[in-house]
C-alpha cells in the first residue's frame, strides 16, 4: 500500500487501519498537488535517506496521534514503542535507532494529554 498524491493504492486489497490511513494522508498531502511534484517526492524519497526520514517522521507522528486520541493511557505507551520500532526498521532503511525514533516522535509536544512517555 502506498500514496501517490491524493490517492491511496492498495493493490493487495488488505484491510487498512485508521491510524495507517492517517499516516498515508500525511504522505499524500506532502507529495504535492501535481504529478510532477509527486514524482519528484518519490524520487527523493527513494534516493535520499535524510529526506525519507524527514517525510516518515510527520507521517508516523500522525499515526501515533490517531492512536493517542483513540486509546487508553496504557495503550498509548505501547503505541509509541511500536511506532518507534517501525520507524527504526529496515522498511525505512534503519535510519535511526528505536531510542532515537522515540525521541523524535515525542518532540514538539505531539499530544494534548498530559502523558509522560518512557
Tab-separated table of N, CA and C in Angstrom:
chain	number	residue	atom	x	y	z
A	1	UNK	N	0.842	-1.162	0.000
A	1	UNK	CA	0.000	0.000	0.000
A	1	UNK	C	0.896	1.238	0.000
A	2	UNK	N	0.478	2.249	-0.742
A	2	UNK	CA	1.267	3.479	-0.809
A	2	UNK	C	0.396	4.616	-1.314
A	3	UNK	N	0.834	5.824	-1.013
A	3	UNK	CA	0.155	7.022	-1.502
A	3	UNK	C	0.868	7.535	-2.738
A	4	UNK	N	0.076	8.008	-3.671
A	4	UNK	CA	0.610	8.723	-4.828
A	4	UNK	C	-0.250	9.964	-4.964
A	5	UNK	N	0.262	11.060	-4.406
A	5	UNK	CA	-0.546	12.273	-4.341
A	5	UNK	C	-1.758	12.010	-3.454
A	6	UNK	N	-2.930	12.435	-3.877
A	6	UNK	CA	-4.114	12.278	-3.037
A	6	UNK	C	-4.703	10.867	-3.046
A	7	UNK	N	-4.154	9.971	-3.864
A	7	UNK	CA	-4.714	8.621	-3.980
A	7	UNK	C	-3.913	7.612	-3.167
A	8	UNK	N	-4.648	6.715	-2.525
A	8	UNK	CA	-4.039	5.625	-1.782
A	8	UNK	C	-4.229	4.353	-2.593
A	9	UNK	N	-3.132	3.686	-2.884
A	9	UNK	CA	-3.176	2.447	-3.658
A	9	UNK	C	-3.002	1.265	-2.713
A	10	UNK	N	-3.882	0.290	-2.868
A	10	UNK	CA	-3.886	-0.906	-2.038
A	10	UNK	C	-4.004	-2.109	-2.975
A	11	UNK	N	-2.934	-2.439	-3.709
A	11	UNK	CA	-3.027	-3.456	-4.755
A	11	UNK	C	-3.417	-4.843	-4.256
A	12	UNK	N	-3.147	-5.148	-2.996
A	12	UNK	CA	-3.492	-6.469	-2.469
A	12	UNK	C	-4.835	-6.467	-1.747
A	13	UNK	N	-5.470	-5.318	-1.666
A	13	UNK	CA	-6.791	-5.225	-1.058
A	13	UNK	C	-6.822	-5.563	0.425
A	14	UNK	N	-5.740	-5.286	1.132
A	14	UNK	CA	-5.688	-5.593	2.559
A	14	UNK	C	-6.460	-4.552	3.366
A	15	UNK	N	-6.900	-4.950	4.552
A	15	UNK	CA	-7.552	-4.025	5.469
A	15	UNK	C	-6.538	-2.967	5.893
A	16	UNK	N	-6.952	-1.705	5.896
A	16	UNK	CA	-6.067	-0.609	6.295
A	16	UNK	C	-6.646	0.042	7.551
A	17	UNK	N	-5.957	-0.097	8.687
A	17	UNK	CA	-6.441	0.529	9.920
A	17	UNK	C	-6.449	2.055	9.807
A	18	UNK	N	-7.299	2.678	10.603
A	18	UNK	CA	-7.441	4.139	10.562
A	18	UNK	C	-6.135	4.875	10.839
A	19	UNK	N	-5.318	4.351	11.745
A	19	UNK	CA	-4.059	5.037	12.046
A	19	UNK	C	-3.115	5.019	10.848
A	20	UNK	N	-3.182	3.977	10.029
A	20	UNK	CA	-2.359	3.915	8.818
A	20	UNK	C	-2.924	4.859	7.761
A	21	UNK	N	-4.237	4.992	7.713
A	21	UNK	CA	-4.831	5.978	6.801
A	21	UNK	C	-4.358	7.383	7.173
A	22	UNK	N	-4.259	7.671	8.473
A	22	UNK	CA	-3.753	8.976	8.916
A	22	UNK	C	-2.305	9.160	8.473
A	23	UNK	N	-1.511	8.118	8.610
A	23	UNK	CA	-0.105	8.136	8.190
A	23	UNK	C	-0.007	8.430	6.693
A	24	UNK	N	-0.749	7.688	5.901
A	24	UNK	CA	-0.688	7.840	4.445
A	24	UNK	C	-1.254	9.181	3.977
A	25	UNK	N	-2.226	9.720	4.709
A	25	UNK	CA	-2.782	11.030	4.349
A	25	UNK	C	-1.705	12.110	4.424
A	26	UNK	N	-0.810	11.995	5.395
A	26	UNK	CA	0.296	12.953	5.501
A	26	UNK	C	1.176	12.859	4.258
A	27	UNK	N	1.513	11.631	3.862
A	27	UNK	CA	2.327	11.473	2.652
A	27	UNK	C	1.619	12.081	1.441
A	28	UNK	N	0.353	11.768	1.282
A	28	UNK	CA	-0.393	12.293	0.139
A	28	UNK	C	-0.376	13.808	0.085
A	29	UNK	N	-0.551	14.445	1.238
A	29	UNK	CA	-0.534	15.904	1.302
A	29	UNK	C	0.847	16.452	0.963
A	30	UNK	N	1.878	15.834	1.532
A	30	UNK	CA	3.239	16.340	1.361
A	30	UNK	C	3.807	16.067	-0.029
A	31	UNK	N	3.186	15.165	-0.779
A	31	UNK	CA	3.678	14.853	-2.120
A	31	UNK	C	3.348	15.945	-3.133
A	32	UNK	N	2.503	16.867	-2.762
A	32	UNK	CA	2.230	18.000	-3.641
A	32	UNK	C	0.948	17.839	-4.435
A	33	UNK	N	0.689	18.833	-5.268
A	33	UNK	CA	-0.581	18.904	-5.984
A	33	UNK	C	-0.519	18.390	-7.408
A	34	UNK	N	0.663	18.259	-7.959
A	34	UNK	CA	0.763	17.830	-9.354
A	34	UNK	C	1.484	16.486	-9.439
A	35	UNK	N	1.299	15.811	-10.561
A	35	UNK	CA	2.005	14.551	-10.791
A	35	UNK	C	3.510	14.788	-10.752
A	36	UNK	N	3.958	15.899	-11.323
A	36	UNK	CA	5.391	16.215	-11.310
A	36	UNK	C	5.905	16.359	-9.879
A	37	UNK	N	5.133	17.032	-9.021
A	37	UNK	CA	5.519	17.173	-7.613
A	37	UNK	C	5.630	15.802	-6.953
A	38	UNK	N	4.644	14.957	-7.206
A	38	UNK	CA	4.619	13.630	-6.592
A	38	UNK	C	5.772	12.771	-7.083
A	39	UNK	N	6.045	12.822	-8.371
A	39	UNK	CA	7.174	12.060	-8.911
A	39	UNK	C	8.497	12.525	-8.308
A	40	UNK	N	8.647	13.830	-8.138
A	40	UNK	CA	9.866	14.359	-7.520
A	40	UNK	C	9.958	13.921	-6.062
A	41	UNK	N	8.819	13.947	-5.360
A	41	UNK	CA	8.794	13.469	-3.976
A	41	UNK	C	9.276	12.026	-3.936
A	42	UNK	N	8.746	11.157	-4.779
A	42	UNK	CA	9.139	9.746	-4.786
A	42	UNK	C	10.607	9.567	-5.170
A	43	UNK	N	11.088	10.354	-6.104
A	43	UNK	CA	12.498	10.263	-6.484
A	43	UNK	C	13.385	10.541	-5.277
A	44	UNK	N	13.089	11.620	-4.576
A	44	UNK	CA	13.875	11.994	-3.406
A	44	UNK	C	13.705	10.979	-2.272
A	45	UNK	N	12.482	10.501	-2.086
A	45	UNK	CA	12.202	9.534	-1.027
A	45	UNK	C	13.064	8.282	-1.202
A	46	UNK	N	13.171	7.817	-2.429
A	46	UNK	CA	13.940	6.602	-2.699
A	46	UNK	C	15.453	6.858	-2.677
A	47	UNK	N	15.894	8.029	-3.068
A	47	UNK	CA	17.325	8.306	-3.237
A	47	UNK	C	17.998	8.935	-2.021
A	48	UNK	N	17.235	9.630	-1.187
A	48	UNK	CA	17.831	10.432	-0.117
A	48	UNK	C	17.345	9.970	1.260
A	49	UNK	N	18.164	9.234	1.985
A	49	UNK	CA	17.744	8.757	3.307
A	49	UNK	C	17.291	9.872	4.257
A	50	UNK	N	17.963	11.013	4.254
A	50	UNK	CA	17.565	12.110	5.147
A	50	UNK	C	16.180	12.638	4.775
A	51	UNK	N	15.894	12.722	3.485
A	51	UNK	CA	14.567	13.150	3.038
A	51	UNK	C	13.522	12.119	3.461
A	52	UNK	N	13.852	10.831	3.296
A	52	UNK	CA	12.919	9.767	3.678
A	52	UNK	C	12.564	9.889	5.155
A	53	UNK	N	13.569	10.078	6.006
A	53	UNK	CA	13.300	10.231	7.432
A	53	UNK	C	12.470	11.482	7.693
A	54	UNK	N	12.796	12.573	7.020
A	54	UNK	CA	12.044	13.825	7.192
A	54	UNK	C	10.589	13.671	6.768
A	55	UNK	N	10.308	12.788	5.833
A	55	UNK	CA	8.938	12.545	5.387
A	55	UNK	C	8.227	11.509	6.258
A	56	UNK	N	8.956	10.526	6.731
A	56	UNK	CA	8.341	9.496	7.572
A	56	UNK	C	8.020	10.004	8.968
A	57	UNK	N	8.807	10.911	9.474
A	57	UNK	CA	8.564	11.398	10.831
A	57	UNK	C	7.176	12.025	10.990
A	58	UNK	N	6.759	12.989	10.167
A	58	UNK	CA	5.407	13.531	10.353
A	58	UNK	C	4.315	12.497	10.082
A	59	UNK	N	4.565	11.567	9.176
A	59	UNK	CA	3.569	10.523	8.907
A	59	UNK	C	3.426	9.600	10.119
A	60	UNK	N	4.546	9.222	10.723
A	60	UNK	CA	4.489	8.389	11.919
A	60	UNK	C	3.887	9.156	13.095
A	61	UNK	N	4.148	10.459	13.169
A	61	UNK	CA	3.531	11.268	14.226
A	61	UNK	C	2.012	11.311	14.062
A	62	UNK	N	1.541	11.407	12.835
A	62	UNK	CA	0.093	11.402	12.596
A	62	UNK	C	-0.509	10.058	12.998
A	63	UNK	N	0.188	8.994	12.685
A	63	UNK	CA	-0.251	7.652	13.077
A	63	UNK	C	-0.330	7.550	14.600
A	64	UNK	N	0.713	8.018	15.273
A	64	UNK	CA	0.736	7.995	16.732
A	64	UNK	C	-0.360	8.879	17.313
A	65	UNK	N	-0.560	10.051	16.740
A	65	UNK	CA	-1.602	10.946	17.245
A	65	UNK	C	-2.972	10.285	17.166
A	66	UNK	N	-3.242	9.583	16.072
A	66	UNK	CA	-4.527	8.886	15.935
A	66	UNK	C	-4.666	7.866	17.058
A	67	UNK	N	-3.621	7.098	17.312
A	67	UNK	CA	-3.680	6.083	18.368
A	67	UNK	C	-3.834	6.717	19.744
A	68	UNK	N	-3.153	7.823	19.989
A	68	UNK	CA	-3.266	8.522	21.268
A	68	UNK	C	-4.690	9.024	21.475
A	69	UNK	N	-5.282	9.547	20.426
A	69	UNK	CA	-6.632	10.097	20.522
A	69	UNK	C	-7.708	9.029	20.703
A	70	UNK	N	-7.400	7.783	20.377
A	70	UNK	CA	-8.423	6.735	20.365
A	70	UNK	C	-8.128	5.561	21.297
A	71	UNK	N	-7.169	5.700	22.197
A	71	UNK	CA	-6.807	4.586	23.067
A	71	UNK	C	-6.543	5.045	24.489
A	72	UNK	N	-6.406	4.060	25.377
A	72	UNK	CA	-6.140	4.334	26.786
A	72	UNK	C	-4.681	4.737	26.991
A	73	UNK	N	-4.399	5.239	28.165
A	73	UNK	CA	-3.031	5.647	28.514
A	73	UNK	C	-2.064	4.473	28.371
A	74	UNK	N	-2.462	3.300	28.843
A	74	UNK	CA	-1.598	2.120	28.748
A	74	UNK	C	-1.320	1.787	27.285
A	75	UNK	N	-2.343	1.865	26.454
A	75	UNK	CA	-2.166	1.584	25.029
A	75	UNK	C	-1.296	2.639	24.356
A	76	UNK	N	-1.344	3.861	24.835
A	76	UNK	CA	-0.517	4.938	24.269
A	76	UNK	C	0.963	4.626	24.454
A	77	UNK	N	1.305	4.151	25.627
A	77	UNK	CA	2.709	3.818	25.906
A	77	UNK	C	3.191	2.704	24.978
A	78	UNK	N	2.350	1.734	24.770
A	78	UNK	CA	2.688	0.638	23.862
A	78	UNK	C	2.795	1.150	22.430
A	79	UNK	N	1.906	2.049	22.051
A	79	UNK	CA	1.881	2.569	20.675
A	79	UNK	C	3.177	3.290	20.328
A	80	UNK	N	3.676	4.118	21.229
A	80	UNK	CA	4.903	4.851	20.892
A	80	UNK	C	6.071	3.894	20.713
A	81	UNK	N	6.127	2.841	21.512
A	81	UNK	CA	7.207	1.863	21.356
A	81	UNK	C	7.097	1.136	20.021
A	82	UNK	N	5.890	0.744	19.653
A	82	UNK	CA	5.692	0.022	18.393
A	82	UNK	C	5.972	0.911	17.188
A	83	UNK	N	5.498	2.142	17.235
A	83	UNK	CA	5.700	3.038	16.094
A	83	UNK	C	7.167	3.445	15.989
A	84	UNK	N	7.826	3.629	17.119
A	84	UNK	CA	9.264	3.929	17.088
A	84	UNK	C	10.039	2.760	16.486
A	85	UNK	N	9.669	1.543	16.851
A	85	UNK	CA	10.343	0.365	16.287
A	85	UNK	C	10.124	0.291	14.785
A	86	UNK	N	8.922	0.630	14.341
A	86	UNK	CA	8.632	0.609	12.901
A	86	UNK	C	9.438	1.683	12.173
A	87	UNK	N	9.487	2.897	12.733
A	87	UNK	CA	10.246	3.983	12.114
A	87	UNK	C	11.736	3.634	12.031
A	88	UNK	N	12.231	2.874	12.999
A	88	UNK	CA	13.645	2.489	13.035
A	88	UNK	C	13.946	1.220	12.232
A	89	UNK	N	12.945	0.636	11.630
A	89	UNK	CA	13.091	-0.677	10.989
A	89	UNK	C	13.765	-0.621	9.615
A	90	UNK	N	14.179	-1.785	9.113
A	90	UNK	CA	14.744	-1.864	7.760
A	90	UNK	C	13.770	-1.405	6.671
A	91	UNK	N	12.477	-1.454	6.940
A	91	UNK	CA	11.496	-0.978	5.958
A	91	UNK	C	11.827	0.433	5.484
A	92	UNK	N	12.336	1.261	6.389
A	92	UNK	CA	12.676	2.647	6.063
A	92	UNK	C	14.181	2.866	5.959
A	93	UNK	N	14.945	1.800	6.004
A	93	UNK	CA	16.391	1.905	5.851
A	93	UNK	C	17.165	1.943	7.156
A	94	UNK	N	16.518	1.593	8.267
A	94	UNK	CA	17.185	1.605	9.583
A	94	UNK	C	17.932	2.923	9.795
A	95	UNK	N	17.237	4.016	9.563
A	95	UNK	CA	17.857	5.346	9.592
A	95	UNK	C	18.139	5.862	10.996
A	96	UNK	N	17.416	5.344	11.973
A	96	UNK	CA	17.590	5.738	13.370
A	96	UNK	C	17.438	4.493	14.235
A	97	UNK	N	17.862	4.592	15.480
A	97	UNK	CA	17.636	3.505	16.432
A	97	UNK	C	16.223	3.650	17.000
A	98	UNK	N	15.676	2.597	17.612
A	98	UNK	CA	14.369	2.756	18.261
A	98	UNK	C	14.365	3.865	19.316
A	99	UNK	N	15.452	4.008	20.058
A	99	UNK	CA	15.537	5.071	21.064
A	99	UNK	C	15.504	6.454	20.412
A	100	UNK	N	16.258	6.625	19.343
A	100	UNK	CA	16.234	7.905	18.622
A	100	UNK	C	14.847	8.168	18.044
A	101	UNK	N	14.214	7.133	17.527
A	101	UNK	CA	12.872	7.292	16.956
A	101	UNK	C	11.882	7.735	18.024
A	102	UNK	N	11.954	7.140	19.226
A	102	UNK	CA	11.056	7.558	20.315
A	102	UNK	C	11.250	9.032	20.632
A	103	UNK	N	12.502	9.475	20.701
A	103	UNK	CA	12.775	10.888	20.992
A	103	UNK	C	12.215	11.790	19.895
A	104	UNK	N	12.389	11.397	18.651
A	104	UNK	CA	11.861	12.194	17.537
A	104	UNK	C	10.334	12.247	17.568
A	105	UNK	N	9.705	11.125	17.873
A	105	UNK	CA	8.245	11.088	17.924
A	105	UNK	C	7.694	11.934	19.065
A	106	UNK	N	8.430	12.020	20.159
A	106	UNK	CA	7.964	12.787	21.321
A	106	UNK	C	8.254	14.278	21.198
A	107	UNK	N	9.109	14.656	20.261
A	107	UNK	CA	9.470	16.063	20.080
A	107	UNK	C	8.254	16.878	19.664
A	108	UNK	N	8.283	18.147	19.960
A	108	UNK	CA	7.252	19.114	19.566
A	108	UNK	C	5.918	18.875	20.256
A	109	UNK	N	5.953	18.287	21.455
A	109	UNK	CA	4.739	18.119	22.254
A	109	UNK	C	3.576	17.609	21.415
A	110	UNK	N	3.704	16.408	20.946
A	110	UNK	CA	2.784	15.808	19.983
A	110	UNK	C	1.332	15.745	20.442
A	111	UNK	N	1.090	15.325	21.648
A	111	UNK	CA	-0.288	15.076	22.048
A	111	UNK	C	-0.810	16.111	23.022
A	112	UNK	N	-2.130	16.135	23.136
A	112	UNK	CA	-2.765	17.124	24.003
A	112	UNK	C	-2.875	16.614	25.441
A	113	UNK	N	-2.851	15.314	25.652
A	113	UNK	CA	-2.990	14.785	27.006
A	113	UNK	C	-1.690	14.979	27.781
A	114	UNK	N	-1.786	14.955	29.079
A	114	UNK	CA	-0.610	15.135	29.929
A	114	UNK	C	-0.007	13.776	30.255
A	115	UNK	N	0.628	13.173	29.286
A	115	UNK	CA	1.220	11.857	29.470
A	115	UNK	C	2.723	11.962	29.281
A	116	UNK	N	3.465	11.341	30.157
A	116	UNK	CA	4.917	11.314	30.040
A	116	UNK	C	5.309	9.956	29.496
A	117	UNK	N	5.924	9.948	28.344
A	117	UNK	CA	6.327	8.692	27.731
A	117	UNK	C	7.688	8.294	28.279
A	118	UNK	N	7.914	7.014	28.403
A	118	UNK	CA	9.180	6.479	28.924
A	118	UNK	C	10.131	6.166	27.803
